Amino acid sequence: MGVCHSKGNVYPSTQEEKETNSIINKQIQEEAKIKEKNDNCTYKVLLLGPADSGKSTFLKQLRIINKMPLEECDIENAKYTCISNLLLSMKLICQNLDSLNISYNEGNKKYISVVLNKVDTTLSEYKEKKIIPEDLMEACKKLYNEEGAIKECLKVGNQINVLDSAEYFMNKMDNLFDPNYVTTNDDILHQRSPTQQISETTIPIHGSNDRLSVYDFGGSRSQRLKWAAFFDNVDLMIYIFAISAYDQNLLEDPTVNRLKDAEQLFKQLSRNKILWHKNIVIFFNKIDIFKKKLSISPVSKYYPDYNGGNDYAEAATYFAKKFIKLNANKNRTVSTHLTWATDTRHCSTIIKLTIQSLQQYALSSAGLS
Ligand SMILES: Nc1nc2c(ncn2[C@@H]2O[C@H](COP(=O)(O)OP(=O)(O)O)[C@@H](O)[C@H]2O)c(=O)[nH]1
Ligand SMILES: [Mg+2]
C-alpha cells in the first residue's frame, strides 16, 4: 500500500488540508499495523472451556514443545501435587467402595482405615516434613496391587469424579513414595491443580518472529465470570472440553452433566458480541479416555438420540456435529480437532496445525496472502 506525504504544510489550515492529513494519518496507521503483522506479530489466544478440560495441560505442552521451562510453581510444587493427587484419589475410592456396591476382601479393611485416617494429616504436613508414614505407603501399595476393588472403582470413576490421572499416579506409586524421586515433565502434565488465577504466557512461534500471547483461565462456573474482561483484540479462541466427560457431572453442581454444560458454555461464547467475528478452534480433548470409556459407558445412556454404539469415529463425529451446530455465527470458521493433551507428540502436531491456520488467516485478513 502506498502512502502519500504532504509537502511543507506542518499545520493544516484549510478544511481540505485537515481532511487530507486525517486520511494520510489513517493510512500510516494501517500500514504500520500490516507491517507489524508481517514482521513481528503477537497473536492473542484465549484458552477457554469448562474446568478439568485440559486447558492448563495444553499451555504446559506449548512450553515444553518450545523448550521453555515449566512454570516455577509447577516445578516447585510438582512432587507435592502428584502425591496429593495420588493420596486423595485413593481416599476418595476407599470412601466410596460401599456406596458403589464394590465388594472387597475383609482382610483389607485395616488398610482402608489407614488411608481414610491418615491422608489428610499426611498432606497437611508433607510440604514441611516431606514424609509419608510407612503404614500409609504400605496400605496404598497393598490396596492398589492386591485389592481388585480399587481398579474396579477406577473403571466407574465417572460416578464419583475420580481424577482422570488417578491411574497414572497409582501406577507410579513406588516412584512417588521414593524421597529421592524427581518428578518428570510427564508427571507434571498429568497433575490436576485447578487454575485459580488468569495467566498470560508469551510463546515464540518456531520458524518466525511471531509470538503467541496465551491466556489461561480457571474454568469452574465462578471463574467464568472473570473471562469477559479479556475478550478485546483476540486473534483466536481455542475452546477446550473433555469429550470423555459425557458420563460425568460437574464438581460444582453434581446435578449437571459435564458435556451438556460444555455445550451451553460454547453456545454462550459463540454468541458473545466481542468475540462475534473471531474464528474458533474446538479441541475435543481426552480422546485416550474417551476411546476406553465407550465400551463400558454407552453414550446413548446420556444422549438417547445417539445410535452409533461404541464406535469411536461415530461417537466423535456425533459430538463434533453437535458443537458445530451450536455456533451462532455461521460466517466464522469453526475447526475441530480430536486431542490428547497429555501426549507431547500428539500435541505438537495439533499445535503446529493451529498456529499455521492462525498465521494464514491473519495474512489473508490483512490482504497479504
Ligand atoms: N488422560 C488424559 N488426561 C488429560 C488430558 N488432558 C488433560 N488431562 C488431565 O486432566 C486434568 C485436568 O487438566 P487441566 O489442564 O488442569 O484442566 P483445566 O482445568 O482445563 O486447565 C489433569 O490431571 C490433566 O493431566 C488428556 O488428553 N488425557
Ligand atoms: Mg487450568
mmCIF file of C-alpha atoms and ligand atoms in Angstrom:
data_model
loop_
_atom_site.group_PDB
_atom_site.id
_atom_site.type_symbol
_atom_site.label_atom_id
_atom_site.label_comp_id
_atom_site.label_asym_id
_atom_site.label_seq_id
_atom_site.Cartn_x
_atom_site.Cartn_y
_atom_site.Cartn_z
ATOM 1 C CA MET A 1 0.000 0.000 0.000
ATOM 2 C CA GLY A 2 1.406 3.416 -0.972
ATOM 3 C CA VAL A 3 1.304 6.342 1.423
ATOM 4 C CA CYS A 4 1.142 9.991 0.222
ATOM 5 C CA HIS A 5 3.247 12.518 2.065
ATOM 6 C CA SER A 6 2.172 16.181 2.158
ATOM 7 C CA LYS A 7 4.932 18.687 1.388
ATOM 8 C CA GLY A 8 5.635 21.553 3.729
ATOM 9 C CA ASN A 9 2.331 22.071 5.498
ATOM 10 C CA VAL A 10 3.007 21.006 9.067
ATOM 11 C CA TYR A 11 -0.047 22.763 10.464
ATOM 12 C CA PRO A 12 -3.054 22.253 8.159
ATOM 13 C CA SER A 13 -5.019 25.436 7.843
ATOM 14 C CA THR A 14 -7.834 24.794 5.379
ATOM 15 C CA GLN A 15 -10.593 22.201 5.850
ATOM 16 C CA GLU A 16 -9.336 20.383 2.747
ATOM 17 C CA GLU A 17 -5.813 20.134 4.198
ATOM 18 C CA LYS A 18 -7.177 18.852 7.503
ATOM 19 C CA GLU A 19 -9.155 16.116 5.729
ATOM 20 C CA THR A 20 -6.136 15.128 3.623
ATOM 21 C CA ASN A 21 -3.989 14.926 6.762
ATOM 22 C CA SER A 22 -6.519 12.773 8.525
ATOM 23 C CA ILE A 23 -6.636 10.361 5.555
ATOM 24 C CA ILE A 24 -2.828 10.212 5.487
ATOM 25 C CA ASN A 25 -2.642 9.522 9.226
ATOM 26 C CA LYS A 26 -5.137 6.716 8.874
ATOM 27 C CA GLN A 27 -3.119 5.210 6.017
ATOM 28 C CA ILE A 28 0.102 5.428 8.023
ATOM 29 C CA GLN A 29 -1.541 3.714 10.971
ATOM 30 C CA GLU A 30 -2.982 0.963 8.769
ATOM 31 C CA GLU A 31 0.365 0.429 7.092
ATOM 32 C CA ALA A 32 2.080 0.215 10.483
ATOM 33 C CA LYS A 33 -0.478 -2.375 11.585
ATOM 34 C CA ILE A 34 0.107 -4.503 8.492
ATOM 35 C CA LYS A 35 3.876 -4.142 8.825
ATOM 36 C CA GLU A 36 3.661 -5.212 12.437
ATOM 37 C CA LYS A 37 1.540 -8.228 11.436
ATOM 38 C CA ASN A 38 4.031 -9.038 8.708
ATOM 39 C CA ASP A 39 7.250 -8.543 10.666
ATOM 40 C CA ASN A 40 6.637 -9.377 14.243
ATOM 41 C CA CYS A 41 3.178 -10.265 15.240
ATOM 42 C CA THR A 42 1.819 -11.219 18.615
ATOM 43 C CA TYR A 43 -1.380 -13.224 18.411
ATOM 44 C CA LYS A 44 -3.691 -13.115 21.380
ATOM 45 C CA VAL A 45 -5.053 -16.588 22.008
ATOM 46 C CA LEU A 46 -7.624 -17.500 24.648
ATOM 47 C CA LEU A 47 -7.861 -20.980 26.152
ATOM 48 C CA LEU A 48 -11.479 -21.274 27.206
ATOM 49 C CA GLY A 49 -13.626 -24.153 28.385
ATOM 50 C CA PRO A 50 -15.024 -25.826 31.480
ATOM 51 C CA ALA A 51 -12.844 -26.873 34.426
ATOM 52 C CA ASP A 52 -10.781 -30.058 34.146
ATOM 53 C CA SER A 53 -10.832 -29.982 30.331
ATOM 54 C CA GLY A 54 -7.078 -29.778 29.726
ATOM 55 C CA LYS A 55 -6.535 -26.017 29.164
ATOM 56 C CA SER A 56 -3.555 -25.710 31.507
ATOM 57 C CA THR A 57 -2.158 -29.005 30.198
ATOM 58 C CA PHE A 58 -2.136 -27.507 26.687
ATOM 59 C CA LEU A 59 -0.305 -24.482 27.972
ATOM 60 C CA LYS A 60 2.306 -26.742 29.602
ATOM 61 C CA GLN A 61 2.681 -28.575 26.271
ATOM 62 C CA LEU A 62 3.191 -25.262 24.464
ATOM 63 C CA ARG A 63 6.034 -24.503 26.864
ATOM 64 C CA ILE A 64 7.561 -27.998 26.562
ATOM 65 C CA ILE A 65 7.357 -28.024 22.762
ATOM 66 C CA ASN A 66 9.021 -24.601 22.640
ATOM 67 C CA LYS A 67 11.735 -25.754 25.048
ATOM 68 C CA MET A 68 10.663 -23.219 27.646
ATOM 69 C CA PRO A 69 10.939 -24.197 31.313
ATOM 70 C CA LEU A 70 7.668 -25.096 33.002
ATOM 71 C CA GLU A 71 6.355 -22.501 35.391
ATOM 72 C CA GLU A 72 8.196 -22.122 38.700
ATOM 73 C CA CYS A 73 5.115 -23.110 40.690
ATOM 74 C CA ASP A 74 4.612 -26.249 38.575
ATOM 75 C CA ILE A 75 8.149 -27.454 39.312
ATOM 76 C CA GLU A 76 8.419 -26.368 42.954
ATOM 77 C CA ASN A 77 5.157 -27.982 43.936
ATOM 78 C CA ALA A 78 5.364 -30.838 41.469
ATOM 79 C CA LYS A 79 6.043 -33.648 43.877
ATOM 80 C CA TYR A 80 3.531 -32.431 46.428
ATOM 81 C CA THR A 81 0.798 -32.073 43.772
ATOM 82 C CA CYS A 82 1.477 -35.575 42.383
ATOM 83 C CA ILE A 83 1.437 -37.142 45.855
ATOM 84 C CA SER A 84 -1.677 -35.196 46.775
ATOM 85 C CA ASN A 85 -3.425 -36.306 43.531
ATOM 86 C CA LEU A 86 -2.472 -39.906 44.328
ATOM 87 C CA LEU A 87 -3.435 -39.965 48.020
ATOM 88 C CA LEU A 88 -6.678 -38.018 47.604
ATOM 89 C CA SER A 89 -7.741 -40.330 44.762
ATOM 90 C CA MET A 90 -7.032 -43.366 46.941
ATOM 91 C CA LYS A 91 -9.027 -41.802 49.774
ATOM 92 C CA LEU A 92 -11.967 -40.922 47.507
ATOM 93 C CA ILE A 93 -12.089 -44.506 46.232
ATOM 94 C CA CYS A 94 -11.913 -46.005 49.731
ATOM 95 C CA GLN A 95 -14.704 -43.682 50.874
ATOM 96 C CA ASN A 96 -16.985 -44.760 48.046
ATOM 97 C CA LEU A 97 -16.482 -48.527 47.725
ATOM 98 C CA ASP A 98 -19.616 -49.225 49.791
ATOM 99 C CA SER A 99 -21.836 -46.657 48.078
ATOM 100 C CA LEU A 100 -20.759 -48.033 44.689
ATOM 101 C CA ASN A 101 -21.509 -51.572 45.892
ATOM 102 C CA ILE A 102 -17.988 -52.745 45.132
ATOM 103 C CA SER A 103 -17.043 -55.611 47.411
ATOM 104 C CA TYR A 104 -13.574 -56.033 48.839
ATOM 105 C CA ASN A 105 -11.635 -58.524 50.897
ATOM 106 C CA GLU A 106 -12.444 -58.176 54.630
ATOM 107 C CA GLY A 107 -8.751 -58.600 55.378
ATOM 108 C CA ASN A 108 -8.049 -55.312 53.574
ATOM 109 C CA LYS A 109 -10.366 -53.280 55.806
ATOM 110 C CA LYS A 110 -7.424 -52.311 58.011
ATOM 111 C CA TYR A 111 -5.617 -50.785 55.017
ATOM 112 C CA ILE A 112 -8.723 -48.863 54.013
ATOM 113 C CA SER A 113 -8.916 -47.414 57.551
ATOM 114 C CA VAL A 114 -5.283 -46.313 57.384
ATOM 115 C CA VAL A 115 -5.985 -44.467 54.112
ATOM 116 C CA LEU A 116 -9.133 -42.836 55.476
ATOM 117 C CA ASN A 117 -7.445 -41.765 58.697
ATOM 118 C CA LYS A 118 -4.030 -40.666 57.520
ATOM 119 C CA VAL A 119 -4.286 -38.986 54.112
ATOM 120 C CA ASP A 120 -5.393 -35.531 55.263
ATOM 121 C CA THR A 121 -2.836 -35.129 58.059
ATOM 122 C CA THR A 122 -0.054 -36.511 55.847
ATOM 123 C CA LEU A 123 -0.805 -33.939 53.151
ATOM 124 C CA SER A 124 -1.080 -31.045 55.586
ATOM 125 C CA GLU A 125 2.371 -31.914 56.982
ATOM 126 C CA TYR A 126 4.077 -33.064 53.760
ATOM 127 C CA LYS A 127 5.221 -29.673 52.475
ATOM 128 C CA GLU A 128 7.202 -29.109 55.655
ATOM 129 C CA LYS A 129 8.284 -32.621 56.644
ATOM 130 C CA LYS A 130 8.456 -34.332 53.214
ATOM 131 C CA ILE A 131 7.428 -37.578 54.925
ATOM 132 C CA ILE A 132 4.755 -40.139 54.117
ATOM 133 C CA PRO A 133 4.107 -42.545 57.029
ATOM 134 C CA GLU A 134 5.272 -46.126 56.374
ATOM 135 C CA ASP A 135 1.866 -47.629 57.172
ATOM 136 C CA LEU A 136 0.128 -45.306 54.686
ATOM 137 C CA MET A 137 2.570 -46.226 51.908
ATOM 138 C CA GLU A 138 2.087 -49.916 52.708
ATOM 139 C CA ALA A 139 -1.725 -49.556 52.737
ATOM 140 C CA CYS A 140 -1.722 -47.807 49.329
ATOM 141 C CA LYS A 141 0.573 -50.423 47.776
ATOM 142 C CA LYS A 142 -1.393 -53.383 49.182
ATOM 143 C CA LEU A 143 -4.725 -51.958 48.098
ATOM 144 C CA TYR A 144 -3.654 -50.996 44.586
ATOM 145 C CA ASN A 145 -1.668 -54.150 43.857
ATOM 146 C CA GLU A 146 -3.748 -56.769 45.652
ATOM 147 C CA GLU A 147 -7.295 -55.462 46.060
ATOM 148 C CA GLY A 148 -9.230 -55.709 42.802
ATOM 149 C CA ALA A 149 -11.868 -53.303 44.137
ATOM 150 C CA ILE A 150 -9.610 -50.291 43.624
ATOM 151 C CA LYS A 151 -9.131 -50.982 39.898
ATOM 152 C CA GLU A 152 -12.815 -51.802 39.554
ATOM 153 C CA CYS A 153 -13.651 -48.451 41.112
ATOM 154 C CA LEU A 154 -11.278 -46.635 38.750
ATOM 155 C CA LYS A 155 -13.333 -48.030 35.856
ATOM 156 C CA VAL A 156 -16.526 -46.454 37.183
ATOM 157 C CA GLY A 157 -14.707 -43.380 38.455
ATOM 158 C CA ASN A 158 -17.103 -41.169 36.482
ATOM 159 C CA GLN A 159 -19.723 -41.696 39.178
ATOM 160 C CA ILE A 160 -17.585 -40.147 41.911
ATOM 161 C CA ASN A 161 -15.430 -37.872 39.731
ATOM 162 C CA VAL A 162 -12.136 -39.655 40.356
ATOM 163 C CA LEU A 163 -9.251 -37.708 38.774
ATOM 164 C CA ASP A 164 -8.522 -38.779 35.220
ATOM 165 C CA SER A 165 -4.862 -39.110 36.184
ATOM 166 C CA ALA A 166 -5.534 -41.269 39.269
ATOM 167 C CA GLU A 167 -4.463 -44.465 37.496
ATOM 168 C CA TYR A 168 -1.309 -42.801 36.124
ATOM 169 C CA PHE A 169 -0.216 -41.748 39.624
ATOM 170 C CA MET A 170 -1.186 -45.094 41.167
ATOM 171 C CA ASN A 171 0.991 -46.846 38.617
ATOM 172 C CA LYS A 172 3.850 -44.535 39.673
ATOM 173 C CA MET A 173 3.290 -45.060 43.393
ATOM 174 C CA ASP A 174 6.709 -46.654 44.016
ATOM 175 C CA ASN A 175 8.468 -43.700 42.375
ATOM 176 C CA LEU A 176 6.409 -41.073 44.155
ATOM 177 C CA PHE A 177 6.976 -42.682 47.563
ATOM 178 C CA ASP A 178 10.749 -42.635 46.977
ATOM 179 C CA PRO A 179 12.138 -39.489 48.712
ATOM 180 C CA ASN A 180 14.849 -39.176 46.044
ATOM 181 C CA TYR A 181 12.489 -39.369 43.084
ATOM 182 C CA VAL A 182 12.460 -36.258 40.924
ATOM 183 C CA THR A 183 9.225 -35.615 39.038
ATOM 184 C CA THR A 184 9.297 -35.678 35.244
ATOM 185 C CA ASN A 185 7.537 -33.482 32.680
ATOM 186 C CA ASP A 186 5.121 -36.342 32.146
ATOM 187 C CA ASP A 187 4.209 -36.264 35.860
ATOM 188 C CA ILE A 188 3.626 -32.519 35.655
ATOM 189 C CA LEU A 189 1.423 -32.944 32.580
ATOM 190 C CA HIS A 190 -0.725 -35.427 34.494
ATOM 191 C CA GLN A 191 -1.169 -33.266 37.596
ATOM 192 C CA ARG A 192 -4.524 -31.835 38.466
ATOM 193 C CA SER A 193 -4.244 -28.438 40.085
ATOM 194 C CA PRO A 194 -7.240 -26.191 39.386
ATOM 195 C CA THR A 195 -6.308 -22.802 37.863
ATOM 196 C CA GLN A 196 -7.217 -20.002 40.275
ATOM 197 C CA GLN A 197 -5.565 -17.059 38.559
ATOM 198 C CA ILE A 198 -5.747 -15.903 34.971
ATOM 199 C CA SER A 199 -2.298 -16.090 33.393
ATOM 200 C CA GLU A 200 -0.751 -14.694 30.225
ATOM 201 C CA THR A 201 2.214 -16.531 28.695
ATOM 202 C CA THR A 202 4.220 -15.290 25.721
ATOM 203 C CA ILE A 203 5.415 -18.101 23.497
ATOM 204 C CA PRO A 204 7.663 -17.637 20.445
ATOM 205 C CA ILE A 205 6.447 -19.324 17.280
ATOM 206 C CA HIS A 206 9.144 -21.586 15.937
ATOM 207 C CA GLY A 207 10.442 -20.550 12.482
ATOM 208 C CA SER A 208 9.096 -16.972 12.565
ATOM 209 C CA ASN A 209 9.365 -13.759 14.542
ATOM 210 C CA ASP A 210 5.757 -14.078 15.611
ATOM 211 C CA ARG A 211 4.638 -14.853 19.116
ATOM 212 C CA LEU A 212 1.598 -16.166 20.858
ATOM 213 C CA SER A 213 0.229 -14.426 23.880
ATOM 214 C CA VAL A 214 -1.763 -17.208 25.509
ATOM 215 C CA TYR A 215 -4.348 -16.595 28.219
ATOM 216 C CA ASP A 216 -5.260 -19.476 30.512
ATOM 217 C CA PHE A 217 -8.372 -19.220 32.677
ATOM 218 C CA GLY A 218 -9.996 -21.137 35.507
ATOM 219 C CA GLY A 219 -12.989 -22.986 34.050
ATOM 220 C CA SER A 220 -15.332 -23.505 37.005
ATOM 221 C CA ARG A 221 -18.622 -21.635 36.908
ATOM 222 C CA SER A 222 -17.460 -18.983 39.398
ATOM 223 C CA GLN A 223 -14.184 -18.437 37.491
ATOM 224 C CA ARG A 224 -16.028 -17.915 34.175
ATOM 225 C CA LEU A 225 -17.393 -14.592 35.447
ATOM 226 C CA LYS A 226 -13.876 -13.126 35.102
ATOM 227 C CA TRP A 227 -13.349 -14.037 31.441
ATOM 228 C CA ALA A 228 -15.109 -11.238 29.585
ATOM 229 C CA ALA A 229 -12.597 -8.576 30.671
ATOM 230 C CA PHE A 230 -10.024 -10.308 28.412
ATOM 231 C CA PHE A 231 -12.092 -10.577 25.208
ATOM 232 C CA ASP A 232 -10.739 -7.449 23.458
ATOM 233 C CA ASN A 233 -8.408 -7.787 20.459
ATOM 234 C CA VAL A 234 -8.452 -11.556 20.465
ATOM 235 C CA ASP A 235 -6.993 -13.358 17.439
ATOM 236 C CA LEU A 236 -8.171 -16.841 18.262
ATOM 237 C CA MET A 237 -10.353 -18.583 20.764
ATOM 238 C CA ILE A 238 -9.462 -22.192 21.477
ATOM 239 C CA TYR A 239 -12.401 -23.876 23.138
ATOM 240 C CA ILE A 240 -11.322 -26.994 25.018
ATOM 241 C CA PHE A 241 -13.564 -29.536 26.640
ATOM 242 C CA ALA A 242 -13.182 -33.173 27.680
ATOM 243 C CA ILE A 243 -15.178 -35.295 25.232
ATOM 244 C CA SER A 244 -14.667 -38.151 27.713
ATOM 245 C CA ALA A 245 -16.812 -36.314 30.262
ATOM 246 C CA TYR A 246 -20.108 -37.289 28.606
ATOM 247 C CA ASP A 247 -20.873 -39.575 31.564
ATOM 248 C CA GLN A 248 -19.721 -37.232 34.346
ATOM 249 C CA ASN A 249 -21.345 -34.440 36.311
ATOM 250 C CA LEU A 250 -19.861 -31.099 37.356
ATOM 251 C CA LEU A 251 -17.958 -30.913 40.625
ATOM 252 C CA GLU A 252 -19.547 -27.533 41.365
ATOM 253 C CA ASP A 253 -23.077 -28.791 40.572
ATOM 254 C CA PRO A 254 -23.465 -32.576 40.674
ATOM 255 C CA THR A 255 -26.900 -32.337 39.009
ATOM 256 C CA VAL A 256 -25.417 -31.060 35.725
ATOM 257 C CA ASN A 257 -23.833 -33.297 33.085
ATOM 258 C CA ARG A 258 -20.354 -32.004 32.154
ATOM 259 C CA LEU A 259 -20.785 -32.249 28.412
ATOM 260 C CA LYS A 260 -24.169 -30.550 28.487
ATOM 261 C CA ASP A 261 -22.542 -27.768 30.500
ATOM 262 C CA ALA A 262 -19.757 -27.591 27.883
ATOM 263 C CA GLU A 263 -22.422 -27.258 25.155
ATOM 264 C CA GLN A 264 -24.155 -24.386 26.964
ATOM 265 C CA LEU A 265 -20.883 -22.600 27.594
ATOM 266 C CA PHE A 266 -19.842 -22.944 23.959
ATOM 267 C CA LYS A 267 -23.224 -21.651 22.803
ATOM 268 C CA GLN A 268 -22.872 -18.600 25.046
ATOM 269 C CA LEU A 269 -19.327 -17.851 23.894
ATOM 270 C CA SER A 270 -20.250 -18.239 20.235
ATOM 271 C CA ARG A 271 -22.959 -15.593 20.754
ATOM 272 C CA ASN A 272 -20.670 -13.153 22.555
ATOM 273 C CA LYS A 273 -20.663 -9.792 20.754
ATOM 274 C CA ILE A 274 -16.986 -9.003 21.291
ATOM 275 C CA LEU A 275 -15.925 -12.439 20.017
ATOM 276 C CA TRP A 276 -18.555 -12.495 17.244
ATOM 277 C CA HIS A 277 -16.131 -12.232 14.282
ATOM 278 C CA LYS A 278 -13.437 -14.429 15.786
ATOM 279 C CA ASN A 279 -12.717 -17.878 14.446
ATOM 280 C CA ILE A 280 -12.921 -20.734 16.875
ATOM 281 C CA VAL A 281 -10.878 -23.892 17.150
ATOM 282 C CA ILE A 282 -12.504 -26.595 19.265
ATOM 283 C CA PHE A 283 -10.322 -29.209 20.920
ATOM 284 C CA PHE A 284 -12.303 -32.325 21.758
ATOM 285 C CA ASN A 285 -9.837 -33.387 24.407
ATOM 286 C CA LYS A 286 -9.079 -36.543 26.410
ATOM 287 C CA ILE A 287 -9.671 -38.840 23.448
ATOM 288 C CA ASP A 288 -7.492 -41.505 25.103
ATOM 289 C CA ILE A 289 -10.028 -41.784 27.940
ATOM 290 C CA PHE A 290 -12.972 -41.367 25.544
ATOM 291 C CA LYS A 291 -11.827 -44.374 23.465
ATOM 292 C CA LYS A 292 -11.508 -46.585 26.548
ATOM 293 C CA LYS A 293 -14.831 -45.486 28.025
ATOM 294 C CA LEU A 294 -17.070 -46.047 25.021
ATOM 295 C CA SER A 295 -17.439 -49.806 25.530
ATOM 296 C CA ILE A 296 -18.083 -49.627 29.275
ATOM 297 C CA SER A 297 -20.215 -46.486 29.425
ATOM 298 C CA PRO A 298 -22.648 -46.196 26.495
ATOM 299 C CA VAL A 299 -23.041 -42.684 25.050
ATOM 300 C CA SER A 300 -26.746 -43.428 24.412
ATOM 301 C CA LYS A 301 -27.385 -43.556 28.175
ATOM 302 C CA TYR A 302 -26.611 -39.800 28.306
ATOM 303 C CA TYR A 303 -27.563 -38.853 24.734
ATOM 304 C CA PRO A 304 -30.604 -41.024 23.872
ATOM 305 C CA ASP A 305 -30.645 -39.851 20.215
ATOM 306 C CA TYR A 306 -27.138 -41.283 19.650
ATOM 307 C CA ASN A 307 -27.217 -44.649 17.860
ATOM 308 C CA GLY A 308 -23.607 -45.227 16.808
ATOM 309 C CA GLY A 309 -22.795 -47.788 19.522
ATOM 310 C CA ASN A 310 -19.254 -47.814 20.875
ATOM 311 C CA ASP A 311 -17.592 -46.909 17.581
ATOM 312 C CA TYR A 312 -15.010 -44.179 18.247
ATOM 313 C CA ALA A 313 -15.355 -42.393 14.894
ATOM 314 C CA GLU A 314 -19.178 -42.442 15.060
ATOM 315 C CA ALA A 315 -19.235 -41.064 18.597
ATOM 316 C CA ALA A 316 -16.625 -38.365 17.888
ATOM 317 C CA THR A 317 -18.468 -37.263 14.725
ATOM 318 C CA TYR A 318 -21.750 -37.136 16.649
ATOM 319 C CA PHE A 319 -20.270 -34.675 19.180
ATOM 320 C CA ALA A 320 -18.386 -32.678 16.534
ATOM 321 C CA LYS A 321 -21.610 -32.087 14.582
ATOM 322 C CA LYS A 322 -23.417 -31.130 17.788
ATOM 323 C CA PHE A 323 -20.885 -28.429 18.653
ATOM 324 C CA ILE A 324 -20.576 -27.043 15.115
ATOM 325 C CA LYS A 325 -24.359 -26.690 15.057
ATOM 326 C CA LEU A 326 -24.266 -24.694 18.304
ATOM 327 C CA ASN A 327 -22.075 -21.983 16.784
ATOM 328 C CA ALA A 328 -24.252 -18.884 16.406
ATOM 329 C CA ASN A 329 -22.252 -17.004 13.732
ATOM 330 C CA LYS A 330 -22.257 -19.129 10.589
ATOM 331 C CA ASN A 331 -19.804 -16.727 8.877
ATOM 332 C CA ARG A 332 -16.900 -17.573 11.157
ATOM 333 C CA THR A 333 -14.667 -20.593 10.724
ATOM 334 C CA VAL A 334 -15.037 -23.268 13.358
ATOM 335 C CA SER A 335 -12.438 -26.003 13.106
ATOM 336 C CA THR A 336 -12.282 -29.079 15.284
ATOM 337 C CA HIS A 337 -9.503 -31.362 16.474
ATOM 338 C CA LEU A 338 -9.642 -34.566 18.482
ATOM 339 C CA THR A 339 -6.896 -34.094 21.038
ATOM 340 C CA TRP A 340 -4.862 -35.872 23.690
ATOM 341 C CA ALA A 341 -3.317 -33.111 25.766
ATOM 342 C CA THR A 342 -1.103 -35.266 27.951
ATOM 343 C CA ASP A 343 0.731 -36.682 24.913
ATOM 344 C CA THR A 344 3.519 -34.362 23.764
ATOM 345 C CA ARG A 345 3.954 -35.832 20.266
ATOM 346 C CA HIS A 346 0.265 -35.677 19.515
ATOM 347 C CA CYS A 347 0.010 -32.111 20.849
ATOM 348 C CA SER A 348 2.960 -30.961 18.814
ATOM 349 C CA THR A 349 1.111 -31.798 15.571
ATOM 350 C CA ILE A 350 -2.146 -30.193 16.689
ATOM 351 C CA ILE A 351 -0.384 -27.055 17.886
ATOM 352 C CA LYS A 352 1.527 -26.709 14.578
ATOM 353 C CA LEU A 353 -1.701 -27.004 12.573
ATOM 354 C CA THR A 354 -3.491 -24.489 14.770
ATOM 355 C CA ILE A 355 -0.673 -21.939 14.552
ATOM 356 C CA GLN A 356 -0.378 -22.348 10.763
ATOM 357 C CA SER A 357 -4.055 -21.636 10.245
ATOM 358 C CA LEU A 358 -3.897 -18.691 12.654
ATOM 359 C CA GLN A 359 -0.993 -17.127 10.699
ATOM 360 C CA GLN A 360 -2.613 -17.819 7.326
ATOM 361 C CA TYR A 361 -5.881 -16.301 8.454
ATOM 362 C CA ALA A 362 -4.112 -13.190 9.785
ATOM 363 C CA LEU A 363 -2.298 -12.717 6.464
ATOM 364 C CA SER A 364 -5.442 -13.198 4.409
ATOM 365 C CA SER A 365 -7.376 -10.744 6.623
ATOM 366 C CA ALA A 366 -4.601 -8.205 6.057
ATOM 367 C CA GLY A 367 -4.781 -8.893 2.300
ATOM 368 C CA LEU A 368 -1.266 -10.307 2.224
ATOM 369 C CA SER A 369 -1.762 -13.895 1.132
HETATM 370 N N1 LIG B 1 -5.741 -38.856 30.101
HETATM 371 C C1 LIG B 1 -5.770 -37.560 29.826
HETATM 372 N N2 LIG B 1 -5.727 -36.667 30.821
HETATM 373 C C2 LIG B 1 -5.757 -35.361 30.495
HETATM 374 C C3 LIG B 1 -5.831 -34.897 29.155
HETATM 375 N N3 LIG B 1 -5.827 -33.541 29.167
HETATM 376 C C4 LIG B 1 -5.738 -33.184 30.452
HETATM 377 N N4 LIG B 1 -5.706 -34.268 31.263
HETATM 378 C C5 LIG B 1 -5.650 -34.295 32.728
HETATM 379 O O1 LIG B 1 -6.866 -33.712 33.196
HETATM 380 C C6 LIG B 1 -6.623 -32.957 34.371
HETATM 381 C C7 LIG B 1 -7.139 -31.548 34.165
HETATM 382 O O2 LIG B 1 -6.328 -30.876 33.226
HETATM 383 P P1 LIG B 1 -6.096 -29.286 33.311
HETATM 384 O O3 LIG B 1 -5.191 -28.940 32.197
HETATM 385 O O4 LIG B 1 -5.709 -28.897 34.683
HETATM 386 O O5 LIG B 1 -7.588 -28.770 33.013
HETATM 387 P P2 LIG B 1 -8.121 -27.261 33.016
HETATM 388 O O6 LIG B 1 -8.934 -27.116 34.252
HETATM 389 O O7 LIG B 1 -8.971 -27.158 31.796
HETATM 390 O O8 LIG B 1 -6.943 -26.356 32.985
HETATM 391 C C8 LIG B 1 -5.127 -33.046 34.639
HETATM 392 O O9 LIG B 1 -4.899 -34.062 35.578
HETATM 393 C C9 LIG B 1 -4.530 -33.429 33.289
HETATM 394 O O10 LIG B 1 -3.345 -34.185 33.413
HETATM 395 C C10 LIG B 1 -5.895 -35.873 28.105
HETATM 396 O O11 LIG B 1 -5.992 -35.572 26.909
HETATM 397 N N5 LIG B 1 -5.870 -37.189 28.506
HETATM 398 MG MG MG B 2 -6.400 -24.919 34.349
#
